[in-house]
mmCIF file of C-alpha atoms in Angstrom:
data_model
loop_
_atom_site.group_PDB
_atom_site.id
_atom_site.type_symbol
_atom_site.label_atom_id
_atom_site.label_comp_id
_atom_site.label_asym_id
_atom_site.label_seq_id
_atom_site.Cartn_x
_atom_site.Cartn_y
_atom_site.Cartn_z
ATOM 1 C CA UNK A 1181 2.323 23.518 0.126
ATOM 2 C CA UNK A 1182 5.172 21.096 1.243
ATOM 3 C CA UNK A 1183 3.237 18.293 -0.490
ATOM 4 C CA UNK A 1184 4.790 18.694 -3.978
ATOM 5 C CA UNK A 1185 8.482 19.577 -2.948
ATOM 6 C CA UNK A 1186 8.288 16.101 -0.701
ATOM 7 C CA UNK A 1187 7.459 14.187 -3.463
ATOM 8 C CA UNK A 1188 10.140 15.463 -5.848
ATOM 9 C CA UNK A 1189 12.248 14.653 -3.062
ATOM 10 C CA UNK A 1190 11.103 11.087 -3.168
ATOM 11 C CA UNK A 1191 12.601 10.732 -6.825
ATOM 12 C CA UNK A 1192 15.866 12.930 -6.090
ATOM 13 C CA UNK A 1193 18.987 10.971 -5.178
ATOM 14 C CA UNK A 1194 21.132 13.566 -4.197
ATOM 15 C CA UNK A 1195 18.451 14.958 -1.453
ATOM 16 C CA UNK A 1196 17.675 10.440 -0.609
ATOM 17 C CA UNK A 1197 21.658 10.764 -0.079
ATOM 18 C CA UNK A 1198 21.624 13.446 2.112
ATOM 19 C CA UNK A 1199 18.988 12.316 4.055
ATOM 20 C CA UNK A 1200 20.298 8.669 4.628
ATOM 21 C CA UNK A 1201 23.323 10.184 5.489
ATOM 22 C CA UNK A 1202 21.806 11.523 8.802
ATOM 23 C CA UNK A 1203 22.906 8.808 11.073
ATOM 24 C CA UNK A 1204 19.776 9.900 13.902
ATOM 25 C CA UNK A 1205 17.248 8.875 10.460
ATOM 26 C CA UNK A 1206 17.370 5.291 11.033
ATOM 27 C CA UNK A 1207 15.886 5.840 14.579
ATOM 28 C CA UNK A 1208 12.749 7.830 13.275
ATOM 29 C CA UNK A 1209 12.392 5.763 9.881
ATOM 30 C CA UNK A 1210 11.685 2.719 12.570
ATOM 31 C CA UNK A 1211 8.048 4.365 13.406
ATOM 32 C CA UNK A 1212 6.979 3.764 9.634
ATOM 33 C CA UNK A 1213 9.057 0.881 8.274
ATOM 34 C CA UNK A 1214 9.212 -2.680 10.290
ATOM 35 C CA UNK A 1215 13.306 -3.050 9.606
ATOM 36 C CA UNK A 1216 15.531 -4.197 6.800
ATOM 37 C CA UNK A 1217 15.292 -7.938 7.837
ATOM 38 C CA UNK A 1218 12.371 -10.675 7.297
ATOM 39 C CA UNK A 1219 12.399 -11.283 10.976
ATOM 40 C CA UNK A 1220 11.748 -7.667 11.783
ATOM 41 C CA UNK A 1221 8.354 -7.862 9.685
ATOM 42 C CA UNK A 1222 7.474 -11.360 11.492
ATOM 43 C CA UNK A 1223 8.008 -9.898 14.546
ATOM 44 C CA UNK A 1224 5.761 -6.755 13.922
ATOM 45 C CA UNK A 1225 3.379 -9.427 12.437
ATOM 46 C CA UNK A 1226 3.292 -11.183 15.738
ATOM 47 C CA UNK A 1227 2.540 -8.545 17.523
ATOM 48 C CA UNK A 1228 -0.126 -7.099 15.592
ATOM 49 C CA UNK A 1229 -2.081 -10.583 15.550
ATOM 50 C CA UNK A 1230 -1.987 -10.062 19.077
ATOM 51 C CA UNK A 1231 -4.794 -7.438 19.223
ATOM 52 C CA UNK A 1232 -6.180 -8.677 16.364
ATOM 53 C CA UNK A 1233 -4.626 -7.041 13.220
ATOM 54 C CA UNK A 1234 -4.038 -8.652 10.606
ATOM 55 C CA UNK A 1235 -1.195 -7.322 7.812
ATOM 56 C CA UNK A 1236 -0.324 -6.880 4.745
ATOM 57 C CA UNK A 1237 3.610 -7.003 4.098
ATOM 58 C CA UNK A 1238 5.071 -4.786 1.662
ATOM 59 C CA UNK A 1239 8.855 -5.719 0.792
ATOM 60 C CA UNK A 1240 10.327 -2.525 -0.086
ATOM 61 C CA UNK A 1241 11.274 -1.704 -3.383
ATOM 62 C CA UNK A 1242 10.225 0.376 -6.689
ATOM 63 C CA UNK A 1243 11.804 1.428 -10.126
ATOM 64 C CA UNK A 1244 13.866 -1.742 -11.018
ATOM 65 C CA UNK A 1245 15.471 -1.782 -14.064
ATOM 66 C CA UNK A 1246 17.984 -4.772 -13.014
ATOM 67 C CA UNK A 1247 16.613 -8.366 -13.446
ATOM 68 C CA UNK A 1248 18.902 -9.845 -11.273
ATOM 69 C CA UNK A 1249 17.114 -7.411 -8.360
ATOM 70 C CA UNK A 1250 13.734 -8.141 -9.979
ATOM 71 C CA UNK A 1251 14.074 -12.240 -8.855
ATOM 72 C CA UNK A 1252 16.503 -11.078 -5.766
ATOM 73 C CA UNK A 1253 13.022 -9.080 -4.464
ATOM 74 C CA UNK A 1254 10.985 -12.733 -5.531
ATOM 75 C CA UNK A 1255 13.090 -14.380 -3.299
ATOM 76 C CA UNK A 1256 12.860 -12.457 -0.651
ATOM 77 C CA UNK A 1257 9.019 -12.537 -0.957
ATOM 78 C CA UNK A 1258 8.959 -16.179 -0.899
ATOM 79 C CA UNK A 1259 11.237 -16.168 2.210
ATOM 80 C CA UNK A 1260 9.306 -13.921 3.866
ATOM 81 C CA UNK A 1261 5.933 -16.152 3.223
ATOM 82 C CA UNK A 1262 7.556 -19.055 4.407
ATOM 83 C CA UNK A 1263 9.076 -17.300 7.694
ATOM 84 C CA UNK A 1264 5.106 -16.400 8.414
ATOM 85 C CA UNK A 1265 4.549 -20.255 7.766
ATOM 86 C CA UNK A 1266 6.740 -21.671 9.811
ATOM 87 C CA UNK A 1267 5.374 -18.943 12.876
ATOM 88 C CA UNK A 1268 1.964 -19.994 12.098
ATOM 89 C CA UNK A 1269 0.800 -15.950 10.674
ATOM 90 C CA UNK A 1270 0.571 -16.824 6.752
ATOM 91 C CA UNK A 1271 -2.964 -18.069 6.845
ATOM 92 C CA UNK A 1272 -5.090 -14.964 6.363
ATOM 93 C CA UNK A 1273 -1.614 -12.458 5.513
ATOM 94 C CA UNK A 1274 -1.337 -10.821 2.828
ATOM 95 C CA UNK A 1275 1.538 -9.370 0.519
ATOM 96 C CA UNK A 1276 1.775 -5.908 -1.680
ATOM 97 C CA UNK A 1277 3.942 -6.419 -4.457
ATOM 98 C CA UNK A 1278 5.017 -3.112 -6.449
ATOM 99 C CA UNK A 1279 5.288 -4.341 -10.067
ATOM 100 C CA UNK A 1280 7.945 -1.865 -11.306
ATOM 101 C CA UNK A 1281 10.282 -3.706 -7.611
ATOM 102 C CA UNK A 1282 9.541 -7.005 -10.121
ATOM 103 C CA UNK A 1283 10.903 -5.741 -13.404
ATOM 104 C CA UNK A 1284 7.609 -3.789 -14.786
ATOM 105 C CA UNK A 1285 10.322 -1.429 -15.787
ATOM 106 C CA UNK A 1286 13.017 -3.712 -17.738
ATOM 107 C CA UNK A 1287 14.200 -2.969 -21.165
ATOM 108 C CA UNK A 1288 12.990 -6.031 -22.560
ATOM 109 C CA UNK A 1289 9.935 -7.157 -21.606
ATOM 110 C CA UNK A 1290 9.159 -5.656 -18.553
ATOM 111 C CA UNK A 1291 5.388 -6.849 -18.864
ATOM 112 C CA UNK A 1292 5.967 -10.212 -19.101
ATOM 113 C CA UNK A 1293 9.031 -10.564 -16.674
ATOM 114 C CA UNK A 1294 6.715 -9.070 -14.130
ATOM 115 C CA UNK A 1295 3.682 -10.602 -14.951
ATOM 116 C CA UNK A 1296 6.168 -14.186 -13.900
ATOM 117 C CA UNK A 1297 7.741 -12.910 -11.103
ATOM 118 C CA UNK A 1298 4.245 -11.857 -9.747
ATOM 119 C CA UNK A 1299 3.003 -15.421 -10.296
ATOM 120 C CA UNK A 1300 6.202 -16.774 -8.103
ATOM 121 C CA UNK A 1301 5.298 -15.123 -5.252
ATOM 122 C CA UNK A 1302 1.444 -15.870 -5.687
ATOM 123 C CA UNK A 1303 2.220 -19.347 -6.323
ATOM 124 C CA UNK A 1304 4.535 -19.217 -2.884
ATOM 125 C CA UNK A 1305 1.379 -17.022 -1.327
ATOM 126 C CA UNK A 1306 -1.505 -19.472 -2.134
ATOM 127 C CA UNK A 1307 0.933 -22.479 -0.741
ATOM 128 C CA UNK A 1308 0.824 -20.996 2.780
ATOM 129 C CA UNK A 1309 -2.684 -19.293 3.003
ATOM 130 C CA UNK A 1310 -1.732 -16.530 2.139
ATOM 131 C CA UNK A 1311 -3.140 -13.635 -0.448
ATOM 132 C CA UNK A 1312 -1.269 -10.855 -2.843
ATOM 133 C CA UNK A 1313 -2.400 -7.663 -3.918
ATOM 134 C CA UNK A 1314 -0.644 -5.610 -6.483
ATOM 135 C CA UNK A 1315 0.164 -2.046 -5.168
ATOM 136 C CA UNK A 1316 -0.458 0.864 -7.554
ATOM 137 C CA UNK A 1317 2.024 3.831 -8.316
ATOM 138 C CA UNK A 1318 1.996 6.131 -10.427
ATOM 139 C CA UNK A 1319 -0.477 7.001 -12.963
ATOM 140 C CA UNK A 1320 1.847 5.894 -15.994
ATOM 141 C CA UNK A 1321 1.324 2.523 -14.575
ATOM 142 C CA UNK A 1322 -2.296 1.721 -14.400
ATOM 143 C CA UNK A 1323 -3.116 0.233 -17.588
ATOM 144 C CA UNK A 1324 -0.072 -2.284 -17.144
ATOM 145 C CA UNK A 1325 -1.085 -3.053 -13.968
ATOM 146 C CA UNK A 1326 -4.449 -3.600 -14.516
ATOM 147 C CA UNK A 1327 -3.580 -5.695 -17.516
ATOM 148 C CA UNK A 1328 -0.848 -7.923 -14.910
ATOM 149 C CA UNK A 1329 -3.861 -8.071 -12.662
ATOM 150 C CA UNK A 1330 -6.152 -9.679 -15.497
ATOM 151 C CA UNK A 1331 -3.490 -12.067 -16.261
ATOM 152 C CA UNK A 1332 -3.089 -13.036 -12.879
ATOM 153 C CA UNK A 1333 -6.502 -13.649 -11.642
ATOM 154 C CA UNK A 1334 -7.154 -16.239 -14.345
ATOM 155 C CA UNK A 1335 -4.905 -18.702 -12.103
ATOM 156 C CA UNK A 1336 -5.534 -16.566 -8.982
ATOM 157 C CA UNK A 1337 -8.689 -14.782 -8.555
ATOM 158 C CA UNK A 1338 -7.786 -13.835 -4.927
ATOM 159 C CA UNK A 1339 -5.041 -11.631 -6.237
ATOM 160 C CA UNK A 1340 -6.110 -7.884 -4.817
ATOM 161 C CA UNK A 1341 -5.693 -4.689 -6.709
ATOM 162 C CA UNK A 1342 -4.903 -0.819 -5.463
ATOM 163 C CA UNK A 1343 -6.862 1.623 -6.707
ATOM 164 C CA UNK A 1344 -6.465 5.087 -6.103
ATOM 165 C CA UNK A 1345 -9.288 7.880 -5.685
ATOM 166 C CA UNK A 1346 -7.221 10.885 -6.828
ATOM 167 C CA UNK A 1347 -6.960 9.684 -10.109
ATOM 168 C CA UNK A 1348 -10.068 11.054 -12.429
ATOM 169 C CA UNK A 1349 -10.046 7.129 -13.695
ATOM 170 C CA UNK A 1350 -10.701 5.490 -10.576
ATOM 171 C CA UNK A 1351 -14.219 5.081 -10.394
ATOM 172 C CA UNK A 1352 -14.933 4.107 -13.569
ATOM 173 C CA UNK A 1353 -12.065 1.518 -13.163
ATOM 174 C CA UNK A 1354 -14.107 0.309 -9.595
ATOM 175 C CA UNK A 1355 -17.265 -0.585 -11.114
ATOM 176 C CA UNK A 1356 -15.085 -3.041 -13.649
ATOM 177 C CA UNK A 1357 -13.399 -4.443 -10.457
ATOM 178 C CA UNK A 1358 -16.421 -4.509 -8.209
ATOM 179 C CA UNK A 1359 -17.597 -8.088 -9.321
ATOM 180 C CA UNK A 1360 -17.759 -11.527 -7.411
ATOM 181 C CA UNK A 1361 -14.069 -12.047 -5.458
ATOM 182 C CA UNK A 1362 -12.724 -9.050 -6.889
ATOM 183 C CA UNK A 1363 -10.554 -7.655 -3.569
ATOM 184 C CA UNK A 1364 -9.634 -3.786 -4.362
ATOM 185 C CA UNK A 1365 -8.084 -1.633 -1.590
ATOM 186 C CA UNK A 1366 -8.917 2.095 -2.019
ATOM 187 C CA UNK A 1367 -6.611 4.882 -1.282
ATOM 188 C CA UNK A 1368 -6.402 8.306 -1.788
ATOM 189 C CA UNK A 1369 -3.356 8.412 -3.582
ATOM 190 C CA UNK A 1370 0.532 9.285 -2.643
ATOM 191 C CA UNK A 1371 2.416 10.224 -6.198
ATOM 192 C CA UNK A 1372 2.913 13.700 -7.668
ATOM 193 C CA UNK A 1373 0.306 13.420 -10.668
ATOM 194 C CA UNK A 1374 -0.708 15.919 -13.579
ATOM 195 C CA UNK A 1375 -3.801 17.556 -13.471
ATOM 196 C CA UNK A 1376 -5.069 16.244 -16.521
ATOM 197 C CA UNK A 1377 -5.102 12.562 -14.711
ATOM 198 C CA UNK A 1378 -5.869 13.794 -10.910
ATOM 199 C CA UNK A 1379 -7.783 15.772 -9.258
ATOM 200 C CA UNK A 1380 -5.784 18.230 -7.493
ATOM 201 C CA UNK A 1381 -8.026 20.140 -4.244
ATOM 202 C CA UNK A 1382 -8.638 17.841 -1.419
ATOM 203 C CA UNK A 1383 -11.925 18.246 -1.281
ATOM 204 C CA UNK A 1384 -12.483 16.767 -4.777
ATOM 205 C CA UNK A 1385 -10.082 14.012 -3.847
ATOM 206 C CA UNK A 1386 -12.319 12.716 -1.030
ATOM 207 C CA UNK A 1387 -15.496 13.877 -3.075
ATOM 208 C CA UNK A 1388 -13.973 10.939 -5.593
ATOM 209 C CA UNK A 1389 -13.105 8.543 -2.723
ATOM 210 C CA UNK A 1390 -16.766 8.649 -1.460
ATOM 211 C CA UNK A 1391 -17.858 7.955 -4.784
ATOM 212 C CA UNK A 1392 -15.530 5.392 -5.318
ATOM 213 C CA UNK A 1393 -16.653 4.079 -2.031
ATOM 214 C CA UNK A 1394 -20.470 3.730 -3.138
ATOM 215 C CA UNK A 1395 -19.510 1.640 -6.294
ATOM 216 C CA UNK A 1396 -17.544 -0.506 -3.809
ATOM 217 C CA UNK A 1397 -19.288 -1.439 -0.853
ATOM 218 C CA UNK A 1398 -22.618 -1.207 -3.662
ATOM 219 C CA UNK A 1399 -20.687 -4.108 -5.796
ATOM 220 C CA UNK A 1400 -20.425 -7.925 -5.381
ATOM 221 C CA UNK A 1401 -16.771 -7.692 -4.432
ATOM 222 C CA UNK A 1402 -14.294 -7.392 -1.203
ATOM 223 C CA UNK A 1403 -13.549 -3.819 -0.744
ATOM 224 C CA UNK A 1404 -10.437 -3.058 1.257
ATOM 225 C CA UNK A 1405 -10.939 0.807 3.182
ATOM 226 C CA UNK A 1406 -7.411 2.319 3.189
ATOM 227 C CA UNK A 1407 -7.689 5.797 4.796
ATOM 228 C CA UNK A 1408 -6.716 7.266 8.505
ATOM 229 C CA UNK A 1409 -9.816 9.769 7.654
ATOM 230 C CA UNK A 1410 -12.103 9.640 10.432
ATOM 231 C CA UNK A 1411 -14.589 10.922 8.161
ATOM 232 C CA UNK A 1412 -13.806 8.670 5.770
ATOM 233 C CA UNK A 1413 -13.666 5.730 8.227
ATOM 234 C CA UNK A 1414 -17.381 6.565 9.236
ATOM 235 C CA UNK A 1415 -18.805 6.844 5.689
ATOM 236 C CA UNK A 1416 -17.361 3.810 4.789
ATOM 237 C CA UNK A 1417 -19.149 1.558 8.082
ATOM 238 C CA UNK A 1418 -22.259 3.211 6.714
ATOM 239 C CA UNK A 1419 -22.284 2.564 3.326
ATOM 240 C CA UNK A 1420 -21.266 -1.041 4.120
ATOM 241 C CA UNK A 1421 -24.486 -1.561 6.911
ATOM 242 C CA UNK A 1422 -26.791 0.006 3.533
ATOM 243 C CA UNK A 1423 -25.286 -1.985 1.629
ATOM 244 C CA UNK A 1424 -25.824 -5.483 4.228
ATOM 245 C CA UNK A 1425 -22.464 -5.979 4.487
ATOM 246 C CA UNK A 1426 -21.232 -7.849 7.240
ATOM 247 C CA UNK A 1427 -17.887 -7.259 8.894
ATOM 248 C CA UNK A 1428 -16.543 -10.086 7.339
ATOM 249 C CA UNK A 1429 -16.897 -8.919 3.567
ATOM 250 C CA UNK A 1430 -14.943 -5.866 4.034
ATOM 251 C CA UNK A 1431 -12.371 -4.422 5.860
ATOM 252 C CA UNK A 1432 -10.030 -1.440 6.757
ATOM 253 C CA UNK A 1433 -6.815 -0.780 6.262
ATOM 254 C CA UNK A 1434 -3.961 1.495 7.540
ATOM 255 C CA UNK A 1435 -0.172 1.647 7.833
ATOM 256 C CA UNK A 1436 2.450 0.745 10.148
ATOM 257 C CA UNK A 1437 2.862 3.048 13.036
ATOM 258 C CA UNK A 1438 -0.077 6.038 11.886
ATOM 259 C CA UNK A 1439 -3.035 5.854 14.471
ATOM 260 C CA UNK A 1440 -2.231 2.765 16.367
ATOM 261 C CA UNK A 1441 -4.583 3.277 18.674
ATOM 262 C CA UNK A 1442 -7.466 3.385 16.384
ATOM 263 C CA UNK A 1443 -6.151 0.568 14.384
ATOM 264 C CA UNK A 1444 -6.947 -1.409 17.623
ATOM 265 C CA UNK A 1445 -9.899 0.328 18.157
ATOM 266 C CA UNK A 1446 -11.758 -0.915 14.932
ATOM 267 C CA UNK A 1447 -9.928 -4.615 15.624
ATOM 268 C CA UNK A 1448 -11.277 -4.525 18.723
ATOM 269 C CA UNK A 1449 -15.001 -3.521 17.954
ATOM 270 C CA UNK A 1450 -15.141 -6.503 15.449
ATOM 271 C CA UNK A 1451 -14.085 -5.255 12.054
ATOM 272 C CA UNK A 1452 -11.300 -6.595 9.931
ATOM 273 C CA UNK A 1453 -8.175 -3.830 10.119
ATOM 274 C CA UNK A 1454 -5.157 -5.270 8.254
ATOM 275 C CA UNK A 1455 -2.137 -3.147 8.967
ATOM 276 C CA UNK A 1456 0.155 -2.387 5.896
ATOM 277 C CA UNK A 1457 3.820 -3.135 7.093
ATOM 278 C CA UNK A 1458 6.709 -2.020 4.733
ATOM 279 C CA UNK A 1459 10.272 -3.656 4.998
ATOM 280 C CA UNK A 1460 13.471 -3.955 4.334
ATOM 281 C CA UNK A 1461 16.594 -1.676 3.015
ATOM 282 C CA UNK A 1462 14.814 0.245 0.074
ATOM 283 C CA UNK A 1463 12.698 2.712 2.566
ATOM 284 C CA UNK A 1464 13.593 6.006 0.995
ATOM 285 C CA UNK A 1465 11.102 6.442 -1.548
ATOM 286 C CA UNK A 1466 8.242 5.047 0.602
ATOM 287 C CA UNK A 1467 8.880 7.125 3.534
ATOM 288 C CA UNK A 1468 9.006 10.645 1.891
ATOM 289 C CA UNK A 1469 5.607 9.760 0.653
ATOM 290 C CA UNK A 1470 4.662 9.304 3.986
ATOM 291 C CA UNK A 1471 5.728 12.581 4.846
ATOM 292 C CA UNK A 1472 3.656 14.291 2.009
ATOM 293 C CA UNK A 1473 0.632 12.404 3.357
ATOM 294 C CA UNK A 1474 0.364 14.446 6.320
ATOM 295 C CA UNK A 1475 2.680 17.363 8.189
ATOM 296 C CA UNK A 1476 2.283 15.987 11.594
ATOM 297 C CA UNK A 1477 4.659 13.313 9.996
ATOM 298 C CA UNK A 1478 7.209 15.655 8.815
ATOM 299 C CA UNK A 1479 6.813 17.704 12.302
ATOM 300 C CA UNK A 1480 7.657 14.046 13.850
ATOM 301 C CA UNK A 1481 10.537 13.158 11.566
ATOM 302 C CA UNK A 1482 11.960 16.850 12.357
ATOM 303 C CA UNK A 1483 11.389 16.704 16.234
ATOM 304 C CA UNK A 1484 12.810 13.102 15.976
ATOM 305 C CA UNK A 1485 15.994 14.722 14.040
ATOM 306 C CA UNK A 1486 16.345 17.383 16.480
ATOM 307 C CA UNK A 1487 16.329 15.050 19.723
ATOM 308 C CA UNK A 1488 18.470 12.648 18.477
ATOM 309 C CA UNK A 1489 21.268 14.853 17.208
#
């Protein structure tokens, strides 16, 4: 029930004012979003690769419609790369690049001004080791995306895609992207979508992410298991063994500071868990989304308010 008003919330500035406003935020924010600074995701990087996590770095960002922000967020992609560099984490990283944070969204020529920018920062990925894979947002985005993606992987076939189950699309869209080198993380979804493009009952959502899952692990490609599911987790290991996957042509994925403790769990038992680390100064957005997800993290974010008031 809370899931729709949270996401509203997400687009809402006066409600993102009020919020940010809250000077105890900050504090709880710091559980789901490595800092505002490119040393705060190194750090978190560092630490991760200690247990053997690897990351995916997500610089923070989303509905630009300002090219001088669209290259200010390239820049600070290609600083953060070279900050992993020079620490020695950049081979084997990996960066999520929202295309709208790029200018997807500009007046004039959004398409193509992305589509540029997003071949900056792979260029600047490829130079350290590193990989890129294009985040997905809403459902008004796909086709653009998808089209950016084509574009991109005929310089950079590494270059990953997001594709989400919720969306009635998605597994039609997974047995195009489920050839040789194709990497394709699957989610379950985080935007407030129409019924007419997404399933709506949970039950059909992970009904399609199962599905989704077959074509997957069933194709020639890397597939990249984004869920905290348990359930989801398990079905995933199995279809990979039926499938003769080894742990090295797949892998699992889940986000900064939800279920540590099984992120180090899977690390530890051999399999590939990349941890998706979000940061910088542009956390709103990202954050209420997180909050949707599940209500444990709203009943955090609450208790968190309470104690620190």
């Amino acid at each position: 029930m809370l899931r729709a008003p949270l996401l509203a919330a997400a687009r809402s500035r006066r409600i993102r004012a009020l919020i940010e406003a809250v000077p105890a935020t900050r504090a709880v924010v710091g559980r789901f979003v490595s800092g505002s600074a490119t040393a705060d995701a190194v750090r978190v990087a560092r630490e991760l690769a200690a247990d053997g996590r690897s990351i995916t770095i997500d610089h923070l960002g989303e509905d630009t419609t300002d090219a001088a922000q669209a290259a200010t967020t390239v820049r600070a992609y290609e600083d953060l790369l070279s900050a992993l560099a020079e620490q020695g984490l950049a081979q084997g990283a990996d960066v999520s690049v929202k295309l709208s944070a790029v200018g997807q969204f500009l007046p004039a020529d959004g398409e193509g001004v992305a589509l540029e920018n997003a071949r900056k920062i792979c260029a600047a990925a490829q130079a350290v080791g590193a990989t890129v894979t294009l985040d997905m947002e809403d459902h008004t985005t796909t086709d653009s995306t998808l089209g950016i993606l084509r574009e991109l992987r005929g310089e950079y076939p590494w270059v990953g895609a997001v594709l989400q189950a919720y969306l009635r699309r998605t597994e039609q869209d997974c047995r195009e992207l489920s050839g040789p080198g194709s990497r394709v993380r699957l989610c379950k979804g985080a935007y407030a979508e129409p019924e007419s493009a997404a399933f709506q009952d949970k039950a059909e959502v992970d009904q399609s992410y199962v599905r989704c899952l077959r074509v997957l692990m069933a194709g020639q490609g890397y597939p990249m298991v984004a869920s905290h599911d348990p359930r989801m987790i398990a079905i995933a290991a199995k279809l990979a063994a039926e499938a003769g996957r080894t742990a090295a042509d797949h892998e699992f994925q889940m986000l900064y500071g939800i279920r540590p403790q099984e992120q180090k769990r899977i690390a530890a038992e051999g399999s590939i868990m990349r941890v998706y680390v979000p940061c910088g100064d542009e956390w709103y957005g990202y954050f209420m989304r997180r909050l949707a997800e599940r209500p444990a993290n709203l009943a955090f974010f609450l208790r968190g308010l309470a104690t620190r008031s």
